[in-house]
Short mmCIF file of C-alpha atoms and ligand atoms in Angstrom, two decimals:
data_model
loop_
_atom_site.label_atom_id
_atom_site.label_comp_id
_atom_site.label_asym_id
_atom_site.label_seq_id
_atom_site.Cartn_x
_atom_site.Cartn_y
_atom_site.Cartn_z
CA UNK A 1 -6.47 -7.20 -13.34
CA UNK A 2 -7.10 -10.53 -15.10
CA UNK A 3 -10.30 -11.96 -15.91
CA UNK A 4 -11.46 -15.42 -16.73
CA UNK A 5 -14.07 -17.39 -16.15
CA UNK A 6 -15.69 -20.23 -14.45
CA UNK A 7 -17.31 -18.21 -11.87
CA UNK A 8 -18.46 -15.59 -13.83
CA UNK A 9 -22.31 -17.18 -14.68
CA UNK A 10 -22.84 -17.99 -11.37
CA UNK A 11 -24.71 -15.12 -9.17
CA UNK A 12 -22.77 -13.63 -6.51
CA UNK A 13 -25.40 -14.76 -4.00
CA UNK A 14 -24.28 -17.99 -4.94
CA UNK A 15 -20.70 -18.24 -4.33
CA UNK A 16 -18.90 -18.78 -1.35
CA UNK A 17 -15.62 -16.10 -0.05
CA UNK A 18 -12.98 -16.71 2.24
CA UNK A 19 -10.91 -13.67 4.08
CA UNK A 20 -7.53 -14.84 5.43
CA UNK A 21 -5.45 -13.49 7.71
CA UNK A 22 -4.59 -9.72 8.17
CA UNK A 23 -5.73 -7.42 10.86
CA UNK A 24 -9.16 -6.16 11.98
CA UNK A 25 -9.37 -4.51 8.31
CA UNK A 26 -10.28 -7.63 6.87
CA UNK A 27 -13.09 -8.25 9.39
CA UNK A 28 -14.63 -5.30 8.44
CA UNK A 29 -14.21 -6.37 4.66
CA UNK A 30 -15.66 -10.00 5.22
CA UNK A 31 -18.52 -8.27 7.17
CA UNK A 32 -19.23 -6.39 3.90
CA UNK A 33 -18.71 -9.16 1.61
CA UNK A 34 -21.41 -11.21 3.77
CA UNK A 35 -24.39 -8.93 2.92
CA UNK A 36 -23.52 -10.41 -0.84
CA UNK A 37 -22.24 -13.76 -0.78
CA UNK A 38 -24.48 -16.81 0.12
CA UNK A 39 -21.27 -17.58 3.05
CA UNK A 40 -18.05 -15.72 3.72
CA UNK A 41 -15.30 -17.81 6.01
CA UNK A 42 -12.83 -15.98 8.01
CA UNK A 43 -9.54 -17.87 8.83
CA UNK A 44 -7.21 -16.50 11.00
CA UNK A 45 -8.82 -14.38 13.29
CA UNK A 46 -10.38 -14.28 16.85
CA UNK A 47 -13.48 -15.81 17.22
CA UNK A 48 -14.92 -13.41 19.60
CA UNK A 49 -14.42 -10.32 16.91
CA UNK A 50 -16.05 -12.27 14.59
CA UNK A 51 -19.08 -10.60 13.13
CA UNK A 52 -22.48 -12.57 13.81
CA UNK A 53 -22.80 -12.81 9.46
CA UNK A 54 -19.32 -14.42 9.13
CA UNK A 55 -18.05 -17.81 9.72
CA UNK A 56 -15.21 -18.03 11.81
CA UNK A 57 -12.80 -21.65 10.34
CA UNK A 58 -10.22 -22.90 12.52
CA UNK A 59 -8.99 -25.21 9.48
CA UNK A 60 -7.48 -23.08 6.18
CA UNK A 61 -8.24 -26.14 4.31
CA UNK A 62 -11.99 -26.46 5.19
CA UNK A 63 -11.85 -22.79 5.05
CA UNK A 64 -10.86 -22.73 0.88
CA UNK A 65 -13.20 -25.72 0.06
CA UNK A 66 -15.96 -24.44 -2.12
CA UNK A 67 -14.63 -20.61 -1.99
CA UNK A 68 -14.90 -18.62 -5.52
CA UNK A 69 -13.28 -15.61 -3.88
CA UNK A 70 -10.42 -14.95 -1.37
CA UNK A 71 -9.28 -12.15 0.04
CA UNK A 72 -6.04 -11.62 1.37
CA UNK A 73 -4.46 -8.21 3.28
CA UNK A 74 -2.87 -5.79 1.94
CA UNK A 75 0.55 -7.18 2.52
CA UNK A 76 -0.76 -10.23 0.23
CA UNK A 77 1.57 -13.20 0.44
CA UNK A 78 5.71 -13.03 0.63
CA UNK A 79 8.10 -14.80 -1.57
CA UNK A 80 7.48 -17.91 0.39
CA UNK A 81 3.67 -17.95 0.23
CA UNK A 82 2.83 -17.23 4.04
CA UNK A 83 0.20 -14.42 4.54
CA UNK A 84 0.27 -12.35 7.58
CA UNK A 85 -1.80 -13.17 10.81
CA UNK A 86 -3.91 -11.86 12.93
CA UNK A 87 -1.23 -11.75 15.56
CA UNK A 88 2.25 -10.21 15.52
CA UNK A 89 4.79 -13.17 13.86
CA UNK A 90 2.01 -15.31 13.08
CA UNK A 91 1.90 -16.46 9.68
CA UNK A 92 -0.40 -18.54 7.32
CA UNK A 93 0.80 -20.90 4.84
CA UNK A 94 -1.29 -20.07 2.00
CA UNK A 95 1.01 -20.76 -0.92
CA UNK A 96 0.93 -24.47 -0.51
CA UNK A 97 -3.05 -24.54 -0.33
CA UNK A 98 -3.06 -22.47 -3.88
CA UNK A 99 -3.44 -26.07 -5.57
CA UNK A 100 -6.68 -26.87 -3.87
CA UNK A 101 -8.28 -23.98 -4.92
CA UNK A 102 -10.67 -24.52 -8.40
CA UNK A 103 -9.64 -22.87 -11.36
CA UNK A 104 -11.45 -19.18 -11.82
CA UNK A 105 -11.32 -18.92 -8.33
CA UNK A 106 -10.58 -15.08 -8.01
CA UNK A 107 -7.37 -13.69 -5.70
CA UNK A 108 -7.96 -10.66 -4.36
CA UNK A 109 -4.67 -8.93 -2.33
CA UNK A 110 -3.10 -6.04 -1.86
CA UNK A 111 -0.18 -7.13 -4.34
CA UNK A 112 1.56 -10.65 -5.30
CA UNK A 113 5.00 -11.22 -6.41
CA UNK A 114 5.66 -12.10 -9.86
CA UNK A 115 6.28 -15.52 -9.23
CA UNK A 116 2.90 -15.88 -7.48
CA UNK A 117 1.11 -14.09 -10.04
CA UNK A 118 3.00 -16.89 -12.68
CA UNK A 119 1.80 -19.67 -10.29
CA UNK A 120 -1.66 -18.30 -9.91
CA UNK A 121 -1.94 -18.10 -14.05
CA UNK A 122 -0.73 -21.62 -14.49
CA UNK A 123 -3.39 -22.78 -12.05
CA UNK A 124 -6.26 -21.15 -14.07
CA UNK A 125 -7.01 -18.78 -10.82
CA UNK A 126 -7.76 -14.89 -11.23
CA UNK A 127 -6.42 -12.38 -9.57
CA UNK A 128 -6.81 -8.59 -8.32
CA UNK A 129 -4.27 -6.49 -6.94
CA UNK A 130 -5.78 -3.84 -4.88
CA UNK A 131 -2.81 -1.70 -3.58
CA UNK A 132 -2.52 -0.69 -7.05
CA UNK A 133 -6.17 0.24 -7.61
CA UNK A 134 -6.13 4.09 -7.79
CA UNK A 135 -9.17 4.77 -6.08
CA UNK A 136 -8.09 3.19 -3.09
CA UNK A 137 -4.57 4.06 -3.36
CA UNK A 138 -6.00 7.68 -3.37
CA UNK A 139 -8.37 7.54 -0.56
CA UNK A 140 -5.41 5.21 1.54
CA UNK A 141 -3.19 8.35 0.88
CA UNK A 142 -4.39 10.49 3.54
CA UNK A 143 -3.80 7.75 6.68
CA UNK A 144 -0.72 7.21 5.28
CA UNK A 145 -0.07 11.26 5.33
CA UNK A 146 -1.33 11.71 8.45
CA UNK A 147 1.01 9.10 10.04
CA UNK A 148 3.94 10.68 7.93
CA UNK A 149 3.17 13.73 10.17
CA UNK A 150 2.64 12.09 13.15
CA UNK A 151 6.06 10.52 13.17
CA UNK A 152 7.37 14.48 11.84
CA UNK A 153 5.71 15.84 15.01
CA UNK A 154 7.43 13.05 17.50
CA UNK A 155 10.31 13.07 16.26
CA UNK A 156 11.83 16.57 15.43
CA UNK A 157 12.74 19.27 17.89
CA UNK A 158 10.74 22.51 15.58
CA UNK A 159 7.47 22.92 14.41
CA UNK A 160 6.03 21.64 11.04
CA UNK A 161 4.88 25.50 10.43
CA UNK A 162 8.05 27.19 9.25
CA UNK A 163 10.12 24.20 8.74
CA UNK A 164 11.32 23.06 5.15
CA UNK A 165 10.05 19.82 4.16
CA UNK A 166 11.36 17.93 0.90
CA UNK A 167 8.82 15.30 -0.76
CA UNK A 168 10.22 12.73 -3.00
CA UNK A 169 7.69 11.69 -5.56
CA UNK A 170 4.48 13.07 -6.66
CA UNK A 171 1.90 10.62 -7.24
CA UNK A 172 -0.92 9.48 -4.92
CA UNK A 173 0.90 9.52 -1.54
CA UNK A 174 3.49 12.57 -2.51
CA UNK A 175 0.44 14.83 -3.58
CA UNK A 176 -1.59 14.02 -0.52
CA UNK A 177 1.78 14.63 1.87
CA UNK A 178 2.82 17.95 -0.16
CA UNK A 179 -0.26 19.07 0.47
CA UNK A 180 -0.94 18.02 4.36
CA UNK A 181 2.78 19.91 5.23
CA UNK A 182 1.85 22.39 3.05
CA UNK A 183 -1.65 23.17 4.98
CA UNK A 184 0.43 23.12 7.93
CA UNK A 185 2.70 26.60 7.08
CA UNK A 186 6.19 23.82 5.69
CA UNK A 187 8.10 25.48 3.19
CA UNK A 188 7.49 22.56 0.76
CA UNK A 189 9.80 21.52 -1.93
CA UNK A 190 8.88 18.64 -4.26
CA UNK A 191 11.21 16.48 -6.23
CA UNK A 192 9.97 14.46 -9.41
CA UNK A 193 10.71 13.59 -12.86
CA UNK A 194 7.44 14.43 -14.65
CA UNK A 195 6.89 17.85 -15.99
CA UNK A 196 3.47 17.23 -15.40
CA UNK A 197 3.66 16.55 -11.68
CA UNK A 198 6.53 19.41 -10.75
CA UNK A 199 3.39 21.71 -12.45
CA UNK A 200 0.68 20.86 -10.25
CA UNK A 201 3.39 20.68 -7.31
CA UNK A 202 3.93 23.95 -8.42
CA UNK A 203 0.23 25.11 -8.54
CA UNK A 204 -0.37 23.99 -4.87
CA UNK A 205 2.20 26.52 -3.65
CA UNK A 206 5.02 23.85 -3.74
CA UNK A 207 8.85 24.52 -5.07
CA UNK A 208 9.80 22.67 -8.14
CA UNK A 209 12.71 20.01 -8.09
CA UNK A 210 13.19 18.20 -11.43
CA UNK A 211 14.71 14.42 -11.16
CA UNK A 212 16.46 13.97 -14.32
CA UNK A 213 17.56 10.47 -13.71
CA UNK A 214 18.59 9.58 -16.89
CA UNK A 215 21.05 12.69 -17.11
CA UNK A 216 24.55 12.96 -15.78
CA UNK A 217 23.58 16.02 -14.06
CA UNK A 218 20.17 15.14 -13.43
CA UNK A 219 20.52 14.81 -9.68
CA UNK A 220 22.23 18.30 -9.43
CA UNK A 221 19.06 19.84 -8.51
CA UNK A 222 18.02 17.62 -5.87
CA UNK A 223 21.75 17.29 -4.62
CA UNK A 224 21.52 21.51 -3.57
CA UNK A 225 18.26 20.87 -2.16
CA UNK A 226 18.92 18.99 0.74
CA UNK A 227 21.20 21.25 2.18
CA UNK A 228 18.49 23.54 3.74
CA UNK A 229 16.14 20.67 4.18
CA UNK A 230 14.69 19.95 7.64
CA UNK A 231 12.50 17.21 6.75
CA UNK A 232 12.91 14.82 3.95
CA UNK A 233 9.57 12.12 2.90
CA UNK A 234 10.03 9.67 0.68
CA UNK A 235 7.22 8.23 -1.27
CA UNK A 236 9.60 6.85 -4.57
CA UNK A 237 9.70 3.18 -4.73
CA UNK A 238 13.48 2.84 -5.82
CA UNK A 239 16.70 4.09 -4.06
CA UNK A 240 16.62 7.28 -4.66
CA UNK A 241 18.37 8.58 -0.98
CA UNK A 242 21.41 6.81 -1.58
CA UNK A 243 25.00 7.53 -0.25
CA UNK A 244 26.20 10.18 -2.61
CA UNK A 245 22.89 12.18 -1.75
CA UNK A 246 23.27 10.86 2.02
CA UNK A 247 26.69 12.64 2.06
CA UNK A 248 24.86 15.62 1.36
CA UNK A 249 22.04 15.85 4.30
CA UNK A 250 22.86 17.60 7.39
CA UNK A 251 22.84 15.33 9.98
CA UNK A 252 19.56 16.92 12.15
CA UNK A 253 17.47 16.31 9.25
CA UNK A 254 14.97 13.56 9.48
CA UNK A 255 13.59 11.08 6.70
CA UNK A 256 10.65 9.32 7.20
CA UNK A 257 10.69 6.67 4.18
CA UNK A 258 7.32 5.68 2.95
CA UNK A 259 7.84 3.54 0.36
CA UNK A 260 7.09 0.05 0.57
CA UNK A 261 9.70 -1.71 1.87
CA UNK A 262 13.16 -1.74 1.22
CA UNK A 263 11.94 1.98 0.49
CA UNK A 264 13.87 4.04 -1.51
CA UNK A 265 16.95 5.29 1.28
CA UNK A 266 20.28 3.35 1.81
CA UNK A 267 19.66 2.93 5.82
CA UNK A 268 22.86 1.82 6.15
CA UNK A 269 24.69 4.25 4.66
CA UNK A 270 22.00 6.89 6.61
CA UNK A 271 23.80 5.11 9.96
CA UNK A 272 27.15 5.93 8.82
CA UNK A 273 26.31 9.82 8.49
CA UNK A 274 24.07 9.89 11.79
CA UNK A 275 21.22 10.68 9.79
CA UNK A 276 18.09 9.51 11.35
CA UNK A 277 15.74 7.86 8.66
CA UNK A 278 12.46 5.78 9.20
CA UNK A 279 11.21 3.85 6.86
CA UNK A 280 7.47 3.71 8.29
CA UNK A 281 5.20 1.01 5.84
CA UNK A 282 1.70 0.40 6.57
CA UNK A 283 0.99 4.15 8.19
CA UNK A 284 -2.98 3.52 7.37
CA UNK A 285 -3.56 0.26 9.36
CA UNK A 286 -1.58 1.57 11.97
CA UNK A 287 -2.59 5.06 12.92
CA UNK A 288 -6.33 4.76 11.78
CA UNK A 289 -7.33 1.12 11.44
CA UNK A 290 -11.12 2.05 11.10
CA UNK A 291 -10.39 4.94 8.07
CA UNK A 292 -8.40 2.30 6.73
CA UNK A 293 -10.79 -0.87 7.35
CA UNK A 294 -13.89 1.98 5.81
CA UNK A 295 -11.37 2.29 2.74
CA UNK A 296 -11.39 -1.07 2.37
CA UNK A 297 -14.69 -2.10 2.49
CA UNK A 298 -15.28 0.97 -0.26
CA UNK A 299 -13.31 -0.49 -2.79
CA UNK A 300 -13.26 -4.41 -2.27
CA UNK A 301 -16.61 -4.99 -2.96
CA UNK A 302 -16.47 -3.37 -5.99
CA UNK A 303 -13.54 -4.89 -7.61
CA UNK A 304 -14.41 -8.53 -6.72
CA UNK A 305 -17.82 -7.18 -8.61
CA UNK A 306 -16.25 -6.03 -11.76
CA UNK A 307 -13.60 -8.90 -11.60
CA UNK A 308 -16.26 -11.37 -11.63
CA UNK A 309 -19.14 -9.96 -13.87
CA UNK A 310 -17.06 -6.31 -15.19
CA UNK A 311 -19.02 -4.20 -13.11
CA UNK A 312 -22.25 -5.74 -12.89
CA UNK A 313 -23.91 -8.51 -10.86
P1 LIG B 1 2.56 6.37 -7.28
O1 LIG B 1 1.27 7.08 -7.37
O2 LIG B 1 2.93 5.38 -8.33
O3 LIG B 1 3.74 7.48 -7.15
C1 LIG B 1 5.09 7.10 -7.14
C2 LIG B 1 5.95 8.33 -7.40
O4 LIG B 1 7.31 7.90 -7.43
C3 LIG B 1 5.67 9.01 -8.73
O5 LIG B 1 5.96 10.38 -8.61
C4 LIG B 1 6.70 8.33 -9.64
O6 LIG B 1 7.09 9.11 -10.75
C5 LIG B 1 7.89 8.25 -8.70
N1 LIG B 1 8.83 7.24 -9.11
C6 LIG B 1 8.64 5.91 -9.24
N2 LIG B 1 9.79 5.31 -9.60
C7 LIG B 1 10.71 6.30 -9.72
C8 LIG B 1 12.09 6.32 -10.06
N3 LIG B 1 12.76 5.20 -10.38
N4 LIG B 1 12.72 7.51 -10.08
C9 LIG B 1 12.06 8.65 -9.80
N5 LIG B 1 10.76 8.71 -9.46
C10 LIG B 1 10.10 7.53 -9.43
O7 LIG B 1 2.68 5.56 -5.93
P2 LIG B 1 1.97 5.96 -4.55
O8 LIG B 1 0.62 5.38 -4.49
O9 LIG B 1 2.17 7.43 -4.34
O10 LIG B 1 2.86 5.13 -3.52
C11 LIG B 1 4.22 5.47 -3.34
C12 LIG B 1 4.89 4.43 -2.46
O11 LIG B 1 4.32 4.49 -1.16
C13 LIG B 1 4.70 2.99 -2.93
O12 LIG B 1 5.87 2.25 -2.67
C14 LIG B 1 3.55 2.50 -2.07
O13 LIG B 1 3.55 1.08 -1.95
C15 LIG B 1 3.88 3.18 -0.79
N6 LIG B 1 2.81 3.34 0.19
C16 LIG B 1 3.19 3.34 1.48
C17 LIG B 1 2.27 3.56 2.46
C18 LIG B 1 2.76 3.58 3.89
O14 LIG B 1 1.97 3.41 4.79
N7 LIG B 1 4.02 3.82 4.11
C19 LIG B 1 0.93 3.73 2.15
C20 LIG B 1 0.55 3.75 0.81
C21 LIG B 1 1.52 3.56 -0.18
P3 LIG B 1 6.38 8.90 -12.19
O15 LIG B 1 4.99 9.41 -12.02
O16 LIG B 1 7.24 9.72 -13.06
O17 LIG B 1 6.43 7.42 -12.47
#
């Protein structure tokens, strides 16, 4: 989070916001945002969902005239600057408008790419990235979780109860998806590097599988544990299920990949060995759009709050 400040002696009753594209998440956020900001445009959505306190802009430019805050989905903006619509395919060009914005306007998205971030800095604009924020990232766990196991209950011929399920990772989302499979009677096995994390894995009932990546036989562990694996979930951002492990999985096991995308499986390679692996981003929005919009109205809020003033108004 980065802080600086033209905005930040003006009262937030004051200032002007504009929420661009996304899905109906973000209406529920610029509804929130409009019980403290003096206006709050919305570009990029359908009029008729547009809540009575929020001002629905047909032009992005009029839209960021004036604005000291704007929020952006989850999904933030791609390597070429376009931010996701409303509608599937529909994109909004909001990298090439970045120059009209004032400097200390704030950025608030789920995550920018480096480059962005650089461009954003030269232009004197502040920025937030919320997918990062743990609070949220903690509360957006459970969603994502849920959807894990909804695809797990489509998708395999046996029950969750009695079934062996492997979680890679063990932060926010691996903890949260231990547990859920867990709750549910899965033998669960947990893979991770951190002494630290295989512990509590271990506390919740969980087996222990240590990811010595560094090591030439660090992967040994993990390597043996596949083999009686029904269900493997992914949750480590790097390619961890690559071919050598791939060459390993039985082919009736499923992986559901939850990492943001590329995720952390060769799918190709999965193909080759008629493994069936799904790499399933943006569970929340998807199979609870309200939890998830709630989420975000929770935590938004606050951080344009402490971004602006650190904590206070
Ligand atoms: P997190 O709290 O940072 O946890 C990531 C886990 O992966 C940690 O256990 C971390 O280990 C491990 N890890 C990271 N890099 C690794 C590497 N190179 N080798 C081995 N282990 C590694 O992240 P999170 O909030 O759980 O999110 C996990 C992923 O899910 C992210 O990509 C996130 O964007 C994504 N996500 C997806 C959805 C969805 O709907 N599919 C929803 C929310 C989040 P250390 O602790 O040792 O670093």
């Amino acid at each position: 989070m980065k802080r600086g400040g033209d905005v930040s002696v003006e009262r937030i009753s004051d200032l002007q916001a504009a929420v661009i594209g996304g899905d109906t998440r973000q209406v529920a956020v610029a509804e929130a945002l409009a019980n403290e900001f003096k206006t709050v445009k919305l570009y990029g959505h359908i009029a008729a969902e547009t809540p009575a306190a929020v001002l629905n802009t047909a032009s992005l430019i009029e839209t960021l005239s004036e604005v000291r805050v704007v929020v952006l989905p989850i999904s933030g903006m791609n390597r070429a600057g376009m931010v996701r619509g409303r509608k599937i395919g529909e994109e909004i060009d909001f990298g090439s408008c970045l120059n009209t914005l004032s400097a200390g306007t704030l950025i608030v998205a789920g995550s920018l790419t480096p480059e962005w971030l650089q461009k954003c800095s030269e232009l004197r604009l502040q920025t937030v990235q919320y997918a990062e924020d743990d609070e949220l990232a903690i509360l957006n766990s459970v969603p994502t979780a849920e959807g894990a196991l909804q695809i797990a209950l489509e998708e395999m011929p046996i029950t969750i109860h009695g079934s062996t399920v492997l979680v890679l990772g063990f932060g926010r989302v691996g903890m949260t998806v231990a547990r859920t499979f867990k709750a549910l009677g899965a033998r669960v096995k947990v893979a991770a590097r951190r002494n630290d994390a295989l512990a509590r894995a271990w506390e919740l009932g969980c087996e222990r599988i240590p990811l010595e990546i560094a090591s030439p036989h660090g992967m040994e562990a993990l390597n043996k544990s596949v083999a009686d694996t029904d269900l493997i979930i992914n949750t480590i951002p790097a390619l961890i299920i690559d071919s050598a492990l791939l060459a390993r999985i039985p082919s009736g096991t499923l992986i559901i990949d939850l990492a943001s995308p590329p995720g952390g499986t060769d799918f190709e390679a999965a193909k080759q060995f008629h493994i069936q692996a799904i790499l399933a981003p943006g569970l929340p929005g998807k199979v609870a759009p309200q939890t998830a919009g709630a989420i975000l109205v929770e935590t938004i809020p606050r951080l344009i709050r402490n971004s602006l003033y650190g904590g206070e108004r």
